[in-house]
Short mmCIF file of C-alpha atoms in Angstrom, two decimals:
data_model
loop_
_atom_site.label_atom_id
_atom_site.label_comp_id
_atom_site.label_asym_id
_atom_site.label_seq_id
_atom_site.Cartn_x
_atom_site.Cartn_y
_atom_site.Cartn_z
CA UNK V 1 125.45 0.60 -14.57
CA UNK V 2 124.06 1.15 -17.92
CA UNK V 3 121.39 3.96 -19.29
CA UNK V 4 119.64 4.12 -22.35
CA UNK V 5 117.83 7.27 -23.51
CA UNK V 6 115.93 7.94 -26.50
CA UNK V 7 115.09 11.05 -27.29
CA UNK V 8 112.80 10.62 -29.71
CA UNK V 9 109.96 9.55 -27.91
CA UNK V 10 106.72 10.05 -29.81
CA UNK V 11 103.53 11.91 -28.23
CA UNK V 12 101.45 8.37 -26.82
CA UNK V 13 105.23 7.93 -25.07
CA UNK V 14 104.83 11.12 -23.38
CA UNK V 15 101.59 10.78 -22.43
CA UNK V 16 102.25 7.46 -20.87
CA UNK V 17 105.53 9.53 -19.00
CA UNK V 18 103.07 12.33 -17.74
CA UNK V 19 101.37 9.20 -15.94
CA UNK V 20 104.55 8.96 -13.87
CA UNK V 21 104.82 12.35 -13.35
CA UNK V 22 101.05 12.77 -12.09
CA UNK V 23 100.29 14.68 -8.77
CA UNK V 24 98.89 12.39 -6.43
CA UNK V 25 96.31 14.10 -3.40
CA UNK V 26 96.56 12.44 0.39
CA UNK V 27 93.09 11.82 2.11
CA UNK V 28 94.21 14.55 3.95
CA UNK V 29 94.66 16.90 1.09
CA UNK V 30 98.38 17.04 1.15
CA UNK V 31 99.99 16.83 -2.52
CA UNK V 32 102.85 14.98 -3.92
CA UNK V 33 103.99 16.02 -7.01
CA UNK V 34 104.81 13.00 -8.44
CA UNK V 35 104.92 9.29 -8.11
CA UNK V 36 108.35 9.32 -7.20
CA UNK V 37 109.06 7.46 -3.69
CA UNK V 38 112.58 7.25 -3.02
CA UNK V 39 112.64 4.46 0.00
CA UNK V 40 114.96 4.60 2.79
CA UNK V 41 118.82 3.68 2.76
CA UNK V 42 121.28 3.50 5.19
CA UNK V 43 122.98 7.13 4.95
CA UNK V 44 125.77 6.94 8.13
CA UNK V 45 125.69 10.28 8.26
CA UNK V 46 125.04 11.70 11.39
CA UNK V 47 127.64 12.79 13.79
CA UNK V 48 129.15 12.59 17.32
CA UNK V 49 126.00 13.34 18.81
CA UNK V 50 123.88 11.78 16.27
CA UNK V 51 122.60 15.00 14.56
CA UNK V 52 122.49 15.25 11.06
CA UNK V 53 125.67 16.40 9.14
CA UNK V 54 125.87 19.14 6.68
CA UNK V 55 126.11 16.39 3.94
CA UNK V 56 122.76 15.09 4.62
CA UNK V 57 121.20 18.67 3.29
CA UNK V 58 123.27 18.68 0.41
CA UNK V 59 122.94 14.50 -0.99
CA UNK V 60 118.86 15.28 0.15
CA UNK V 61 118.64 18.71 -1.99
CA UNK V 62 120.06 16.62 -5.17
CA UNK V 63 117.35 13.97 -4.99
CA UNK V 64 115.01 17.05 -4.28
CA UNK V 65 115.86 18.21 -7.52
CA UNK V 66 116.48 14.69 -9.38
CA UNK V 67 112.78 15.34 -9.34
CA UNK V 68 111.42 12.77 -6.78
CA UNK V 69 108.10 13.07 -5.11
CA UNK V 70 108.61 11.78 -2.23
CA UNK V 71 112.43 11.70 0.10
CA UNK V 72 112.14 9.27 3.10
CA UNK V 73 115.12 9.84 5.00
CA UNK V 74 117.54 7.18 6.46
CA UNK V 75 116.39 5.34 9.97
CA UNK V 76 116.07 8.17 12.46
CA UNK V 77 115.90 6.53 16.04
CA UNK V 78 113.67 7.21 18.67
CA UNK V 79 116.12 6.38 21.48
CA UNK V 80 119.64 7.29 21.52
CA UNK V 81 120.51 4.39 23.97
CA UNK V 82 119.03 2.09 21.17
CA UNK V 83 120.83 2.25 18.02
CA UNK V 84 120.90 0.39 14.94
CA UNK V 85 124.22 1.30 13.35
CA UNK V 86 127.35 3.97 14.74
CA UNK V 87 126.25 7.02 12.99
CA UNK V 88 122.17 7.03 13.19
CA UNK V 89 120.95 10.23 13.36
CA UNK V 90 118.45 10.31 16.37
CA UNK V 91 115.23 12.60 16.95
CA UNK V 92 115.13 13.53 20.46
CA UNK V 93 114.59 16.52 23.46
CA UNK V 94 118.40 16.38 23.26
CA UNK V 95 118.72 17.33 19.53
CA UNK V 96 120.10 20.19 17.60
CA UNK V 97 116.85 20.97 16.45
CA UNK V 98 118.51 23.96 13.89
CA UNK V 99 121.02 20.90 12.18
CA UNK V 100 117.55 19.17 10.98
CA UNK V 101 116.02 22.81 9.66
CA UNK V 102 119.36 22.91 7.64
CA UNK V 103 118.21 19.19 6.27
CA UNK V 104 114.72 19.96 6.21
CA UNK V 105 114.95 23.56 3.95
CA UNK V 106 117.39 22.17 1.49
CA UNK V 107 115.48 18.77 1.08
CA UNK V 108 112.20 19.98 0.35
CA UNK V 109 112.93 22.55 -2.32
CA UNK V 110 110.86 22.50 -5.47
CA UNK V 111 108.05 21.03 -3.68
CA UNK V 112 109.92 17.79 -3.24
CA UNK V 113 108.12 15.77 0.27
CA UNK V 114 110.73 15.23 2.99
CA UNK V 115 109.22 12.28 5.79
CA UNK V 116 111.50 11.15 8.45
CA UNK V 117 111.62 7.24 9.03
CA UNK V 118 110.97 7.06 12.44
CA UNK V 119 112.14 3.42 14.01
CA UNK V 120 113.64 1.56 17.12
CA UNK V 121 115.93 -1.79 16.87
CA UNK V 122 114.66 -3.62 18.95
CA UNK V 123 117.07 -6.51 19.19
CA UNK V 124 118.25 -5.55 15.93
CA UNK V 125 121.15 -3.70 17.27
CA UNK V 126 124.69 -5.12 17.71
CA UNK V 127 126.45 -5.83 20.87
CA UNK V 128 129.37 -2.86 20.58
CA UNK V 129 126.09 -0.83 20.40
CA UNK V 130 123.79 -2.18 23.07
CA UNK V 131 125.59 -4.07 25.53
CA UNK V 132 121.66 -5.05 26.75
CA UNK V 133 119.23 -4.81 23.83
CA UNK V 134 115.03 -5.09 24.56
CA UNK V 135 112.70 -6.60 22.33
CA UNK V 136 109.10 -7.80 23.06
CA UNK V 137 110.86 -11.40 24.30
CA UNK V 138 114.12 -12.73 25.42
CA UNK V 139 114.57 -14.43 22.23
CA UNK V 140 118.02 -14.19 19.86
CA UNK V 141 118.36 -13.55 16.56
CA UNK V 142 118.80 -16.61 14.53
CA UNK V 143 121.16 -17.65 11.38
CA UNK V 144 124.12 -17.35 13.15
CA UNK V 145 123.30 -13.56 14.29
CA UNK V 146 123.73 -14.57 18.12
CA UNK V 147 127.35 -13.76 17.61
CA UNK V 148 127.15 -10.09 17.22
CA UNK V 149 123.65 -9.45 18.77
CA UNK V 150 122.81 -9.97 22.01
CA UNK V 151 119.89 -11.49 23.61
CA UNK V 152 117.41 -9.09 24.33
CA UNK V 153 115.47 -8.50 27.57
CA UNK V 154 111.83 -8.39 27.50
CA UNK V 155 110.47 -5.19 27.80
CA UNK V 156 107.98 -4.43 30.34
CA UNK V 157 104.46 -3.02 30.27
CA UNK V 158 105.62 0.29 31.66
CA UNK V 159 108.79 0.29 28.97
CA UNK V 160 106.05 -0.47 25.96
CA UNK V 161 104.30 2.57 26.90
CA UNK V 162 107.41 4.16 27.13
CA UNK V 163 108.95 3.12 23.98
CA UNK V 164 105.74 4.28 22.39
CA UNK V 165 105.74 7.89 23.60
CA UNK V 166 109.24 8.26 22.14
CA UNK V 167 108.16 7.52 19.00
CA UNK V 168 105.71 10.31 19.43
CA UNK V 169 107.88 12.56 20.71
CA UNK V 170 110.32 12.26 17.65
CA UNK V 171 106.93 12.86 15.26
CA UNK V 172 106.42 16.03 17.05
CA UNK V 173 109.46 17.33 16.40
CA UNK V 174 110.41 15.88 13.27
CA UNK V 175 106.91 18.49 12.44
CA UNK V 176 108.98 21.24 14.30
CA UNK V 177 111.92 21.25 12.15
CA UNK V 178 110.35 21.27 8.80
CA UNK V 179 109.56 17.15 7.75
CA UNK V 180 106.83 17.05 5.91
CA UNK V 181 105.53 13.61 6.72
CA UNK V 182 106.92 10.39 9.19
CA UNK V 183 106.60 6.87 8.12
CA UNK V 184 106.50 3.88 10.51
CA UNK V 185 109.43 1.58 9.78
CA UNK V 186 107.94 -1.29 10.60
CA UNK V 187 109.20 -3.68 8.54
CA UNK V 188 112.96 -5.83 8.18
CA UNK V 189 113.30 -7.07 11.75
CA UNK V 190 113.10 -4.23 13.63
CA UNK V 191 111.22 -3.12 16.93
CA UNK V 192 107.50 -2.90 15.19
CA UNK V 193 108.67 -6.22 13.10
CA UNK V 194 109.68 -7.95 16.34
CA UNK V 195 105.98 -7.04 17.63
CA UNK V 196 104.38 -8.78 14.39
CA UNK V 197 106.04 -11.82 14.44
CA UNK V 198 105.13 -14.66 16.46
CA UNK V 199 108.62 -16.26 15.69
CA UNK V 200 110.22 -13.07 18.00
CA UNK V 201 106.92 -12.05 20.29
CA UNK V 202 106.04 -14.69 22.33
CA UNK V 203 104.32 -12.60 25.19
CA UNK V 204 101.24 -13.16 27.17
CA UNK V 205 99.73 -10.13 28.20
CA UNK V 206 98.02 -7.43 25.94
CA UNK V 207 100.91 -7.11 22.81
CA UNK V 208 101.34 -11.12 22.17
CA UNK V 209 99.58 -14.18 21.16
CA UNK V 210 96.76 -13.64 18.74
CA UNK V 211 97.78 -11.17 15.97
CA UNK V 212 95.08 -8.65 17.29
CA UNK V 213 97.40 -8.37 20.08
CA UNK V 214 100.91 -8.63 18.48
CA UNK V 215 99.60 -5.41 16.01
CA UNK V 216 98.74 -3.38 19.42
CA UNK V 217 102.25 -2.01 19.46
CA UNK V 218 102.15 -0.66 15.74
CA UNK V 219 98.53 0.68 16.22
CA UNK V 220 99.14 2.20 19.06
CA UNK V 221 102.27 3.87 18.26
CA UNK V 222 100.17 5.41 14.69
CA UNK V 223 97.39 6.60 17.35
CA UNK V 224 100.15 8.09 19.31
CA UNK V 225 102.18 9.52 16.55
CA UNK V 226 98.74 10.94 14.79
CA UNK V 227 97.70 13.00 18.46
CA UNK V 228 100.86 15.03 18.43
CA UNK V 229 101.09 15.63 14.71
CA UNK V 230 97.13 16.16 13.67
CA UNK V 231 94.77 14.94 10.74
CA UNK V 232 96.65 17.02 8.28
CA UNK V 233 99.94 15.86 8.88
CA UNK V 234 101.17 12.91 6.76
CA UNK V 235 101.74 9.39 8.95
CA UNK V 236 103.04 6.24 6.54
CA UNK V 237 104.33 3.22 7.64
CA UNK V 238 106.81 0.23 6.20
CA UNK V 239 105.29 -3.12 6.09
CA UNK V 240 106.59 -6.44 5.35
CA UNK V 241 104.42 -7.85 3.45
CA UNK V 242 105.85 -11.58 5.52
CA UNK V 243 109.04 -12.48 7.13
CA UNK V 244 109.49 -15.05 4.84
CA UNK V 245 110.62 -17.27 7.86
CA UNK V 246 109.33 -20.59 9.37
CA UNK V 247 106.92 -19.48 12.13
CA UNK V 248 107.20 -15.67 10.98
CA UNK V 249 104.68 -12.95 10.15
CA UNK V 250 102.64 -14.22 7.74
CA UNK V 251 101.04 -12.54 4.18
CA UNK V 252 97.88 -13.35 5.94
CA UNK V 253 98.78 -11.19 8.67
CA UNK V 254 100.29 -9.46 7.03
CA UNK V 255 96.81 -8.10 5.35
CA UNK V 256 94.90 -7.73 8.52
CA UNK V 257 97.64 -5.25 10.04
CA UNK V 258 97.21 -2.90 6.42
CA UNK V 259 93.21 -3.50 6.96
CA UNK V 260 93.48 -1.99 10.49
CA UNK V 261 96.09 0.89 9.85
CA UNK V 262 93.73 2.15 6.67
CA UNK V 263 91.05 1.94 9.14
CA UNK V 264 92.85 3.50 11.52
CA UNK V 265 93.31 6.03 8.56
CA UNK V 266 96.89 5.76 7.66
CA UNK V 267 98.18 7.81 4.97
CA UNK V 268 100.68 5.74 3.02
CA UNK V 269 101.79 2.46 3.24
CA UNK V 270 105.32 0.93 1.58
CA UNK V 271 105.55 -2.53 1.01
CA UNK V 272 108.82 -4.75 1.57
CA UNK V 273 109.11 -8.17 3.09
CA UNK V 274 111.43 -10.14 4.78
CA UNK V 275 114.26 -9.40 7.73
CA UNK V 276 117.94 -9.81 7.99
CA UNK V 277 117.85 -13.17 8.70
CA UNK V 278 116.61 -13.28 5.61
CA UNK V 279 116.64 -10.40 3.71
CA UNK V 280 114.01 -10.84 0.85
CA UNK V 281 114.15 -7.19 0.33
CA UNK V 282 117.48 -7.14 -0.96
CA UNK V 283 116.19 -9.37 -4.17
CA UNK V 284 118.71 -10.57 -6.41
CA UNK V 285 121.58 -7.85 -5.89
CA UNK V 286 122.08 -10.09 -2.66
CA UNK V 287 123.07 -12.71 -5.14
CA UNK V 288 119.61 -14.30 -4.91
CA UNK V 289 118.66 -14.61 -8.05
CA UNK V 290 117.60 -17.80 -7.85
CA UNK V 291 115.20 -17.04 -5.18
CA UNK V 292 113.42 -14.62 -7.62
CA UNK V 293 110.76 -16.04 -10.02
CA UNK V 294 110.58 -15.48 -13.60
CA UNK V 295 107.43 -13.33 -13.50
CA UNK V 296 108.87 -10.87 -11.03
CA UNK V 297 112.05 -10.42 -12.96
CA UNK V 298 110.15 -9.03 -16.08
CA UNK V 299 107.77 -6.96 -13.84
CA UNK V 300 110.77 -5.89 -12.08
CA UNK V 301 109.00 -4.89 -8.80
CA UNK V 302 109.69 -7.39 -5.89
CA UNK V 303 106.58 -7.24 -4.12
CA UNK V 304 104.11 -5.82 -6.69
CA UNK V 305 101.98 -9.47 -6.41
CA UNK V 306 101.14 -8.85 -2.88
CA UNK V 307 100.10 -5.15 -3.21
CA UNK V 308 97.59 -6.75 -6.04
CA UNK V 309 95.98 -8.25 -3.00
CA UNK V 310 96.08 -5.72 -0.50
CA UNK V 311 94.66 -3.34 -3.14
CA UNK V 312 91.70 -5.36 -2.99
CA UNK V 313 91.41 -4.39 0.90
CA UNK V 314 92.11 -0.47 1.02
CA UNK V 315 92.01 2.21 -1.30
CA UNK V 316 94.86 3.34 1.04
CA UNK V 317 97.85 4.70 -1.29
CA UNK V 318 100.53 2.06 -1.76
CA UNK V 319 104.43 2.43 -2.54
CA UNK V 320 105.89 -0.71 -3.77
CA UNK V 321 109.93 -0.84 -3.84
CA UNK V 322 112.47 -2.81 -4.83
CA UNK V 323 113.86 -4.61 -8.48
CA UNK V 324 112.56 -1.38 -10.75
CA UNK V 325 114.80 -0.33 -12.90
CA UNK V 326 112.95 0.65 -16.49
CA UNK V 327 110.47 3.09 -17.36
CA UNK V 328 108.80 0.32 -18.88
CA UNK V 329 108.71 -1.26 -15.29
CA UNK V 330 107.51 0.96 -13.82
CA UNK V 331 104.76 2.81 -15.91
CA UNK V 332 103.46 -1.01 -16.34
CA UNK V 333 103.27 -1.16 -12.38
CA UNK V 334 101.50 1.52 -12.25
CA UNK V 335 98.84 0.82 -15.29
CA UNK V 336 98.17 -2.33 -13.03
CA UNK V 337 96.47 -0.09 -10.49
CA UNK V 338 98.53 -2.15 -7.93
CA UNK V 339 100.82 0.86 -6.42
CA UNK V 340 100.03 4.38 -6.45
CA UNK V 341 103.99 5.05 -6.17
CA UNK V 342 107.50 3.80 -7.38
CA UNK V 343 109.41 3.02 -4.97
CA UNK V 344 113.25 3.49 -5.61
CA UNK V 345 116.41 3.25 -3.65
CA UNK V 346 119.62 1.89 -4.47
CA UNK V 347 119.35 3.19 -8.39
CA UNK V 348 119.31 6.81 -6.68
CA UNK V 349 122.80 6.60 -5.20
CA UNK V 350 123.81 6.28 -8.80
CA UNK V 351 121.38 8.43 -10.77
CA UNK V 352 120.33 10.66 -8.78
CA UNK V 353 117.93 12.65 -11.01
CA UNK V 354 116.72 9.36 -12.09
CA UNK V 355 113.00 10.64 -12.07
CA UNK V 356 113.43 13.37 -14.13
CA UNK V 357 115.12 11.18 -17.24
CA UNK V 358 112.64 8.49 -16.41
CA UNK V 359 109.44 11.40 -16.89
CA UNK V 360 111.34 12.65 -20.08
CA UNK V 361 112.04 9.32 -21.65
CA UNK V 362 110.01 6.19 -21.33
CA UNK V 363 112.74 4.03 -22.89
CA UNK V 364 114.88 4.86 -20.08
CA UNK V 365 116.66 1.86 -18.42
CA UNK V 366 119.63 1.38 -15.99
CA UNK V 367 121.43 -1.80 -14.41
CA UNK V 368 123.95 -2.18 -12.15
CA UNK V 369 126.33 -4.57 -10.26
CA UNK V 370 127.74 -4.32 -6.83
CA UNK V 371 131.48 -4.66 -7.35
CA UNK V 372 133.31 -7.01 -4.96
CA UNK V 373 137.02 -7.47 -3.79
CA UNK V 374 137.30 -10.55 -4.93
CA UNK V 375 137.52 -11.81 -1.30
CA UNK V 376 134.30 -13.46 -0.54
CA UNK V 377 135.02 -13.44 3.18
CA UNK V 378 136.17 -9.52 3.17
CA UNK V 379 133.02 -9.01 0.87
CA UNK V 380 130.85 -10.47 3.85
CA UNK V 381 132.77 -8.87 6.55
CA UNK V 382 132.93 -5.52 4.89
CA UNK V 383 129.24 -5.58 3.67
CA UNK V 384 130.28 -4.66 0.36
CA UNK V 385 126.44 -4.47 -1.26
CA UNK V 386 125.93 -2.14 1.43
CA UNK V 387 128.57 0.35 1.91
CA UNK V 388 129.41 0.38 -1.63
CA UNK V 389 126.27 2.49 -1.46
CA UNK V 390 126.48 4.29 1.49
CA UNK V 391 130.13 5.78 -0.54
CA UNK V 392 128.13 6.90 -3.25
CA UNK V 393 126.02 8.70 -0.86
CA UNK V 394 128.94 9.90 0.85
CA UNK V 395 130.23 11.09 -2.42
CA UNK V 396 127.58 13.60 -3.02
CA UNK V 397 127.36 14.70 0.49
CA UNK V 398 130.73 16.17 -0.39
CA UNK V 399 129.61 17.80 -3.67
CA UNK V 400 130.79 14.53 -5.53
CA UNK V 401 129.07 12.52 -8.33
CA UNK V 402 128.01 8.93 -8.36
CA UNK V 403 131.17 7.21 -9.55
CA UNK V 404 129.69 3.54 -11.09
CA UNK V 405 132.98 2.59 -11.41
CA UNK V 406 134.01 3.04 -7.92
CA UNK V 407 136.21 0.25 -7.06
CA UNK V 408 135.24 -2.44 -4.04
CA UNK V 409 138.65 -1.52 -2.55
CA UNK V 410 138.33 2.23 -2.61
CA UNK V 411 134.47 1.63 -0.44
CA UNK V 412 136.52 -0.53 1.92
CA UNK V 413 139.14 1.87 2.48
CA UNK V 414 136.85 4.74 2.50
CA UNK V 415 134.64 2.60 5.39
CA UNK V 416 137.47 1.79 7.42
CA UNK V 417 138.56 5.33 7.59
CA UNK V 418 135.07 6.86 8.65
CA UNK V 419 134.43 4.05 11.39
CA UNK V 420 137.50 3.11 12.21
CA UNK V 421 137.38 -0.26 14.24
CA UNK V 422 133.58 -0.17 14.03
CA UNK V 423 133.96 -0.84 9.79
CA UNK V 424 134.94 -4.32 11.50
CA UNK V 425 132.35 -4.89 13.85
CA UNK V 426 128.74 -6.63 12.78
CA UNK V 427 126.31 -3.18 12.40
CA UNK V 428 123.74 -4.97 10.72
CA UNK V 429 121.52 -7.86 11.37
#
């Protein structure tokens, strides 16, 4: 990882960094302080019981005061017999509601927003997890994932409506303990993804067939989520903006699910694209960089091309993350008048107060590589471009700094010791 900071930026240069630094005001009248959006990542930090550790209060309160707008936490699940990954935290009756006010307090300090990512797997979680996973079809994962994932049962009617009030329930009491928004992951493959896609919902009743029917789940999980939470309560959502997969959800589709939700009167909306059988989002630190054109390598942002289009449809606000990594980037992104926010993730396990040097100097601009062991197959195993980040996370949960030099062997080693013989075990899709 490299920075560069000048710190002799002259007074258009500030004015252009004030831009970034802009409040923003919800429909709903609820301010964010800046355009900051720090987008989810996979944390691994909850505990036995799947409340949130200590850590999680402490890594949250940095990025608090790194200066972002915006915190959306890790994947909190909905049902704690359906779990993505070994240490999810989960949102539930059974909770220790007083370990998420600890989260909550130090997380949203300096007017910083705090929204829990509520989601659900789906079949998106691995056989040592979910012996008997659901999904809207009995239909596997592909790209070789039948091996660790099971084929899923069809959920019923009865379990839809089920499924659905759980992820009201969590909304209600992610409100309790001190979140100040939700968002909807419904994007990457998981439970709401599953609905979208015609490739994975292949149902003949009300939620399948025509995409007025395969967006029933998603709707009606917002409609449920918005009566126990109220008008003024924030509700966003993740969206792919396609699966990028032969017989997938498509960018057409894609645009008539964001028409409804703003009609609906959604508050936010994220875009992202693709799922783990093929993860677009993960753009060229996945080692795709051939799969990335030209054009979106100097604008930086992944998906900035498609919110261009949906901006057309909604005056909705729009986060757009992945690939920025300049202030140049991300000023220009927002001078478009395609996003209303910058979405950022991975940069923020390494520079954590990345906003703040980004609002104080507009020539600001970082890069990175994801070290690996040299072992292609342990790289693969291991997940190396993930938990590589999930240590630096880890790192200042324990009162640590970001360590860019941390080596591929030390992340292995550090995995294997928190999960034991889970490390070795397929936890992602």
């Amino acid at each position: 990882m490299t920075a560069t900071i000048d710190k002799n930026n002259d007074s258009a240069s500030q004015r252009d960094a004030a831009r970034l630094g802009s409040q923003l005001t919800l429909a709903n009248g609820v301010v964010i302080r800046n355009r900051f959006f720090k987008s989810a990542m996979s944390e691994q930090l909850g505990d036995n019981n799947h409340n949130p550790k200590p850590g999680l209060a402490t890594v949250y309160q940095r990025w608090a005061e790194g200066g972002i707008g915006i915190n959306i936490s890790g994947n909190i699940m909905v049902d704690r017999t359906a779990l993505g990954e070994p240490k999810n935290v989960v949102l539930d009756e059974q909770s220790d509601l007083q370990a998420f006010r600890h989260w909550t307090a130090a997380a949203t300090q300096g007017g910083a927003h705090l929204w829990a990512q509520l989601n659900h797997p789906g079949k998106q979680s691995p056989m040592f997890l979910s012996p008997q996973p659901v999904a809207p079809s009995a239909i596997a994962l592909g790209a070789g994932l039948d091996k660790a994932f099971k084929t899923p049962r069809a959920l019923e009617d009865a379990e839809v409506w089920q499924v659905i009030g759980r992820y009201a329930t969590a909304a209600r009491l992610a409100k309790d303990v001190g979140f100040t928004g939700v968002q909807i992951h419904g994007a990457h493959g998981y439970l709401v993804s599953q609905f979208l896609s015609p490739r994975h919902n292949q149902r003949d009743d009300q939620w399948g067939g025509s995409i007025e029917n395969r967006m029933r789940f998603v709707l009606e999980v917002y409609k449920a989520i918005r009566k126990e939470v109220g008008d003024d309560f924030p509700v966003g959502i993740k969206l792919n903006s396609a699966d990028f997969q032969r017989g997938g959800f498509t960018e057409e589709e894609s645009m008539q699910v964001v028409k409804a939700l703003a009609d609906a009167g959604i508050d936010l909306i994220e875009v992202s694209g693709g799922t783990y059988e093929n993860p677009s989002m993960m753009g060229s630190e996945k080692g795709r960089d051939e799969t990335v054109k030209e054009s979106t390598r100097q604008r930086e942002a992944y998906f900035l091309h498609y919110a261009e289009k949906i901006r057309t449809l909604v005056d909705t606000p729009l986060a757009v993350t992945g690939g920025f990594r300049s202030a140049k980037g991300m000023q220009e992104a927002l001078d478009s008048g395609a996003t209303d926010f910058i979405g950022i993730a991975r940069p923020l396990a390494l520079v954590p107060d990345l906003p703040n040097q980004v609002m104080t100097n507009v020539n600001y601009q970082m890069s990175f590589t994801v070290p690996s062991t040299g072992l292609k197959e342990l790289d693969r195993m291991m997940m190396i471009d993930l938990v590589w980040f999930e240590q630096q996370i880890h790192r200042m949960a324990d009162g640590k700094a970001p360590k860019e030099n941390l080596s591929a062997w030390k992340s292995v080693w550090m995995t294997l010791k928190g999960m034991g013989g889970h490390a070795f075990k397929t936890r992602r899709a």
